[in-house]
Short mmCIF file of C-alpha atoms in Angstrom, two decimals:
data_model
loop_
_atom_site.label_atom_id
_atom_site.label_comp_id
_atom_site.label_asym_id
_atom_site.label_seq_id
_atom_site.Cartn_x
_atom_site.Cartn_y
_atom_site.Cartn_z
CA UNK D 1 -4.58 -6.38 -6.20
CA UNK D 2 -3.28 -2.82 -6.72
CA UNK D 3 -3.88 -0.25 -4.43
CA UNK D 4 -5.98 2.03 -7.36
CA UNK D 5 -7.61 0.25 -10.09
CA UNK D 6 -8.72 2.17 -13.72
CA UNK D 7 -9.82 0.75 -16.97
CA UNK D 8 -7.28 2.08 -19.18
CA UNK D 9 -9.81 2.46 -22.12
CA UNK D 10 -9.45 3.70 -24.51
CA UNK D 11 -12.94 5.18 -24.22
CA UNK D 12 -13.67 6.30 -28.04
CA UNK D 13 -17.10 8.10 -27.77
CA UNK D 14 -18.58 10.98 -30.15
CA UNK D 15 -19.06 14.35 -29.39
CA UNK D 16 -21.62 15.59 -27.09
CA UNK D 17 -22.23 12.00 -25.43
CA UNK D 18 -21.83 11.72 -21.64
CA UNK D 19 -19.27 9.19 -20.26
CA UNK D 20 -18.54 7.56 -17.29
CA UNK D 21 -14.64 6.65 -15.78
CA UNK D 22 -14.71 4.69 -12.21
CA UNK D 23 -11.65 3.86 -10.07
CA UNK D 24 -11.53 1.73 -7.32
CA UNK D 25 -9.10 1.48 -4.15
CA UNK D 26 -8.30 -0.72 -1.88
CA UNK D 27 -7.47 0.45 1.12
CA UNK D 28 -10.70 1.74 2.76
CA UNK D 29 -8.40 4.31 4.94
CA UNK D 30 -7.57 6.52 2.12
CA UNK D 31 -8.39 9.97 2.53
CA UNK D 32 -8.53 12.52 -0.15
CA UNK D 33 -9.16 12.18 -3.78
CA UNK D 34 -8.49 13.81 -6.37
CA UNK D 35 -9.06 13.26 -10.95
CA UNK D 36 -5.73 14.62 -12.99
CA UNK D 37 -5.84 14.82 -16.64
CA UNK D 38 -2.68 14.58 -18.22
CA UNK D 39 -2.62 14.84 -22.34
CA UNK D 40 0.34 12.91 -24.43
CA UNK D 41 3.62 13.42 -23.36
CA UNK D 42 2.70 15.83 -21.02
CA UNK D 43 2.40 16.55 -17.40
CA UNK D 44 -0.31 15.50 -15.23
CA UNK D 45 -2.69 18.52 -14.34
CA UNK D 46 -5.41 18.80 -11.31
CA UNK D 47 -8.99 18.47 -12.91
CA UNK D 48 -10.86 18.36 -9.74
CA UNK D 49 -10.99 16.99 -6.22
CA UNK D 50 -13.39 14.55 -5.13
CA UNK D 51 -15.85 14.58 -2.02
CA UNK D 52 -18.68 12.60 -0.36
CA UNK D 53 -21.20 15.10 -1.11
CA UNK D 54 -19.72 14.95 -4.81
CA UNK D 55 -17.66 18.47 -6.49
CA UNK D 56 -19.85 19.49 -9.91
CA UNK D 57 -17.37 21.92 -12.21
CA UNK D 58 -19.00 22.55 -15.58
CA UNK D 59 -19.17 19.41 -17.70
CA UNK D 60 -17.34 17.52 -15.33
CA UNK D 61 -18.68 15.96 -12.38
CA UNK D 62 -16.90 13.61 -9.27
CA UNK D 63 -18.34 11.37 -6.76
CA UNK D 64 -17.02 9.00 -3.84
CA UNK D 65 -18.56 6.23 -2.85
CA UNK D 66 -16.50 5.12 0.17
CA UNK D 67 -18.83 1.89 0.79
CA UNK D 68 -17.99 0.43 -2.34
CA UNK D 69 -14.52 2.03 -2.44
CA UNK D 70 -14.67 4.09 -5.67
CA UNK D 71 -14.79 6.87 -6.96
CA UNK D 72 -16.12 8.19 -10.47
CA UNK D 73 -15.76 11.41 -13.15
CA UNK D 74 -18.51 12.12 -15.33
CA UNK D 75 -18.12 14.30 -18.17
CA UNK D 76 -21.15 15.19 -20.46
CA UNK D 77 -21.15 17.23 -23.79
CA UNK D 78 -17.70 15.40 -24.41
CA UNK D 79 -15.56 17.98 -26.26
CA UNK D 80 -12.69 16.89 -28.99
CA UNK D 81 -10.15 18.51 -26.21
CA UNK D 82 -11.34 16.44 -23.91
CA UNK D 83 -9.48 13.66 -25.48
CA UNK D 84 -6.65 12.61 -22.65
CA UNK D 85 -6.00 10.58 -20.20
CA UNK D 86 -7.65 10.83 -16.76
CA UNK D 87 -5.68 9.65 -14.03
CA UNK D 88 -7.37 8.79 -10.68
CA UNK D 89 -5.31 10.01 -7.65
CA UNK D 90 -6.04 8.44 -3.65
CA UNK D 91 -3.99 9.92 -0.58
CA UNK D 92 -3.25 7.43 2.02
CA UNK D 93 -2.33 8.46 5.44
CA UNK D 94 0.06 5.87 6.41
CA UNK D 95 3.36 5.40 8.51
CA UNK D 96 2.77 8.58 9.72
CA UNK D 97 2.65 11.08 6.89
CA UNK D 98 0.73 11.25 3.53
CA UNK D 99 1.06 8.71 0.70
CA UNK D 100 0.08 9.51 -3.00
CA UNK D 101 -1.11 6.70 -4.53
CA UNK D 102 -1.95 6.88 -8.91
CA UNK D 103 -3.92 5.00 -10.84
CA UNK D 104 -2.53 3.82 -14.27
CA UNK D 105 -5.11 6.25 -16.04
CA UNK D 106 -8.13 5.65 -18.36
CA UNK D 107 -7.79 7.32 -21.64
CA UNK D 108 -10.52 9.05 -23.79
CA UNK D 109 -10.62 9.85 -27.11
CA UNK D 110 -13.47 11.76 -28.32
CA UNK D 111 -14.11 11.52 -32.47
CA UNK D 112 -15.98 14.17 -34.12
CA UNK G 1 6.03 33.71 -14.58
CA UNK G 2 6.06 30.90 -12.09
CA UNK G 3 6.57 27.52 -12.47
CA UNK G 4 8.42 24.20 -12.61
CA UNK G 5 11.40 23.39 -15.30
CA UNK G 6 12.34 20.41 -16.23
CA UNK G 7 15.73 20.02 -18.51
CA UNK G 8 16.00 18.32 -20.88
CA UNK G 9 13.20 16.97 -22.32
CA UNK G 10 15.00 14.20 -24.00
CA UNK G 11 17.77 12.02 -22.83
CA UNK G 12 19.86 9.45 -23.91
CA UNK G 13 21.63 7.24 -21.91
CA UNK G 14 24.54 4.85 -22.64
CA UNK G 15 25.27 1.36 -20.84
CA UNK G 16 27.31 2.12 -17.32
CA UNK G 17 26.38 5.79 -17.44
CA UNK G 18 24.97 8.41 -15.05
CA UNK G 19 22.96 10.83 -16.09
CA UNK G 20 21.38 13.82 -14.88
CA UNK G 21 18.01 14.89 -14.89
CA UNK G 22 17.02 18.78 -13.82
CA UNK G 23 14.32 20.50 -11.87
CA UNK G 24 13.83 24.08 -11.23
CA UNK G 25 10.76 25.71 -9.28
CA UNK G 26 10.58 29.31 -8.75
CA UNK G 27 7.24 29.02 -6.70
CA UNK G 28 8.75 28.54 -3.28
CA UNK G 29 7.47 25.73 -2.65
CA UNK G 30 8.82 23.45 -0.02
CA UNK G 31 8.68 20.16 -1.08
CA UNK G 32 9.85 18.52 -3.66
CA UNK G 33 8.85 14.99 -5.68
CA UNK G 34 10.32 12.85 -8.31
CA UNK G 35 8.03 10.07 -10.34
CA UNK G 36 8.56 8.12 -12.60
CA UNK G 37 5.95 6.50 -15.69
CA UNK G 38 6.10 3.91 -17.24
CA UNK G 39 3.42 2.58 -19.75
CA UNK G 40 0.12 1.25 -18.50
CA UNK G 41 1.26 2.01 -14.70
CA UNK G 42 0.53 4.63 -12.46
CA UNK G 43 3.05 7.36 -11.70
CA UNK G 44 6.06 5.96 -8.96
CA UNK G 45 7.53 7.94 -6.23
CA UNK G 46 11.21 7.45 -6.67
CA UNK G 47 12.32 10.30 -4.02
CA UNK G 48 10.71 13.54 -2.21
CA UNK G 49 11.90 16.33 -0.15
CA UNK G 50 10.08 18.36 2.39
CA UNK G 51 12.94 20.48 2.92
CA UNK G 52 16.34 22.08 1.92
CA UNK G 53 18.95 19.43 3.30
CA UNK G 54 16.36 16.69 3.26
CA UNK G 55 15.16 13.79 1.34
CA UNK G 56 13.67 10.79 1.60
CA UNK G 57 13.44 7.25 -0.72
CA UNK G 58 10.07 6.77 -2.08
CA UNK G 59 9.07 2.72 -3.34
CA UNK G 60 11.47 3.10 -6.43
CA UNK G 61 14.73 4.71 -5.07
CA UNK G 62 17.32 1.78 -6.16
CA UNK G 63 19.48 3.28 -8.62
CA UNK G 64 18.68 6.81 -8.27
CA UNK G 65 20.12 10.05 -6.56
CA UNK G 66 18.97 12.91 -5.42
CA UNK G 67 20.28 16.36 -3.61
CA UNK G 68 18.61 19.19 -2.19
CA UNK G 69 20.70 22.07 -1.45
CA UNK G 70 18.67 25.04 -2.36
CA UNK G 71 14.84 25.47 -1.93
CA UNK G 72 14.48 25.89 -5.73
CA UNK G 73 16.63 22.87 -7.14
CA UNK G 74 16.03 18.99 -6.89
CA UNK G 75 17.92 17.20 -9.43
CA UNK G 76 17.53 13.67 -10.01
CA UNK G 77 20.96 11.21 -10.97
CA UNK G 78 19.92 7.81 -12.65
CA UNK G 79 22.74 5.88 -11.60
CA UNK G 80 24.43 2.72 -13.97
CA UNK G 81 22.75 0.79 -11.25
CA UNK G 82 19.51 1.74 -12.29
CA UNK G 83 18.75 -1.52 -15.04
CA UNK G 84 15.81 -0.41 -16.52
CA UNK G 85 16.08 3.65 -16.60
CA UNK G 86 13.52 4.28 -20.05
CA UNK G 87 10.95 5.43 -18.64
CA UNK G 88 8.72 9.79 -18.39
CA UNK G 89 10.39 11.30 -15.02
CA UNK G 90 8.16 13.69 -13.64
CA UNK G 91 8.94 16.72 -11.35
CA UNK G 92 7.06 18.00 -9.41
CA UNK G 93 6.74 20.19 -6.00
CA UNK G 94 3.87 21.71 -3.81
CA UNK G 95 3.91 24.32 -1.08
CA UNK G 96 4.18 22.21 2.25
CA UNK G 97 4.97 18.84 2.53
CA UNK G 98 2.98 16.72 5.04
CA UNK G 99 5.04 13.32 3.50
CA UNK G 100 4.27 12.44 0.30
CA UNK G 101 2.25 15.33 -0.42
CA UNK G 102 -1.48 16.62 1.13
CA UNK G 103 -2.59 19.01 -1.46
CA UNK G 104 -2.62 19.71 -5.22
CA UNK G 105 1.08 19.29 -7.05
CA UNK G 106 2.58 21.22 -9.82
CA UNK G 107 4.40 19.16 -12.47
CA UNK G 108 7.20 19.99 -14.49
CA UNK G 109 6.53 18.89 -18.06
CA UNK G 110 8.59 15.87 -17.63
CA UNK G 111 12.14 14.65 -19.28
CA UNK G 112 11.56 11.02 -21.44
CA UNK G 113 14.99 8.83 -20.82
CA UNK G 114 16.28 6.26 -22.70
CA UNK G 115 18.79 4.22 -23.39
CA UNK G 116 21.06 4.00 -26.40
#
C-alpha cells in the first residue's frame, strides 16, 4: 500500500460545480498536511495547509479526518484556471527528523 | 526579485554520460531538496541539504550527486549509473531544515531530462 493514496482523475467537471479530491495515508503518525497545485510542466505551488478544525480560503476548502486517515480539498464555483493537478502532501516525523511524503496527484480539468 | 533557478529546462542525455543539472536560490534559505517525477507517481526525494557542507541521500540517491558549497547553490550530477534518468527534477529549498523539510517549500520550475 503506498504511504499517500490519490485518484489521479482526471476530474472533468463544468464550471461553477463543486468538487471533491480525498487522499488517504497510511501511517496514522503523520503530522502536518498540506494541498499543492502544480499546473503542466510546472512546479508544484502551496495551495493551502490542512488542520483538524479544517482551513476555509475562498473557494477552496481542506479537512482532516485523522480517524479515517484522510484528508480532503473542496473547491466550489470551479473556475477554467482551476484546471491542474492537486497534489496531496503528508509530513512524517520519523527516524528522527521530518519526512515529506507526496501523493501522485489528482488532476482536474474544468470545461466551460 | 527572489527566488529559485533552475538551468536548463531541457536536457539531453547520451548513454555513459554525466550530466549536470543547476539550482540557484537567492532567498537564503538553508536547506536545500532535490525530487524527482515521474508520471503517475508522487514527487521522490533523491538528496537534501540542511546546510553548507552537508547533505544527505534521500530514498532515490543511486546514481546521483550532489555538492553544497555555498548557501545559494545545490547542483544535482545524474551519473551514467543512473539507468533510468528521464524523468521532471525538481528544486527546491525552504528556510530551516528540520530533515526533510517542516514548512512550506519553494520550487524551482524544474529541468525535464532525457535521454538521447
Amino acid at each position: 500500500r503506498k504511504e499517500v493514496e490519490q485518484d489521479p482523475g482526471p476530474f472533468n467537471v463544468p464550471e461553477g460545480a463543486t468538487v471533491a479530491f480525498n487522499c488517504t495515508y497510511s501511517n496514522s503518525a503523520s503530522q502536518s498536511f498540506f494541498w499543492y497545485r502544480q499546473d503542466c510542466r510546472k512546479e508544484p505551488k502551496l495551495l493551502m495547509s490542512v488542520y483538524s478544525s479544517g482551513n476555509e480560503d475562498g473557494r477552496f476548502t481542506a479537512q482532516l479526518n485523522r480517524a479515517s486517515q484522510y484528508i480532503s480539498l473542496l473547491i466550489r464555483d470551479s473556475k477554467l484556471s482551476d484546471s491542474a493537478t492537486y497534489l496531496c502532501v503528508v509530513i512524517l516525523f520519523s527516524g528522527g527528523y521530518n519526512k515529506l511524503i507526496f501523493g501522485a496527484g489528482t488532476r482536474l480539468a474544468v470545461h466551460p | 526579485d527572489g527566488g529559485i533557478t533552475q538551468s536548463p529546462k531541457y536536457l539531453f542525455r547520451k548513454e555513459g554520460q554525466n550530466v549536470t543539472l543547476s539550482c540557484e536560490q537567492n532567498l537564503n534559505h538553508d536547506a536545500m531538496y532535490w525530487y524527482r517525477q515521474d508520471p503517475g507517481q508522487g514527487l521522490r526525494l533523491i538528496y537534501y541539504s540542511q546546510i553548507v557542507n552537508d547533505f544527505q541521500k534521500g530514498d532515490i540517491a543511486e546514481g546521483y550527486s550532489v555538492s553544497r558549497e555555498k548557501k545559494e547553490s545545490f547542483p544535482l550530477t545524474v551519473t551514467s549509473a543512473q539507468k533510468n534518468p528521464t524523468a521532471f527534477y525538481l528544486c527546491a529549498s525552504s528556510p530551516r531544515g528540520g530533515g526533510q523539510g517542516n514548512e512550506k517549500l519553494f520550487f524551482g520550475s524544474g529541468t525535464q531530462l532525457s535521454v538521447l
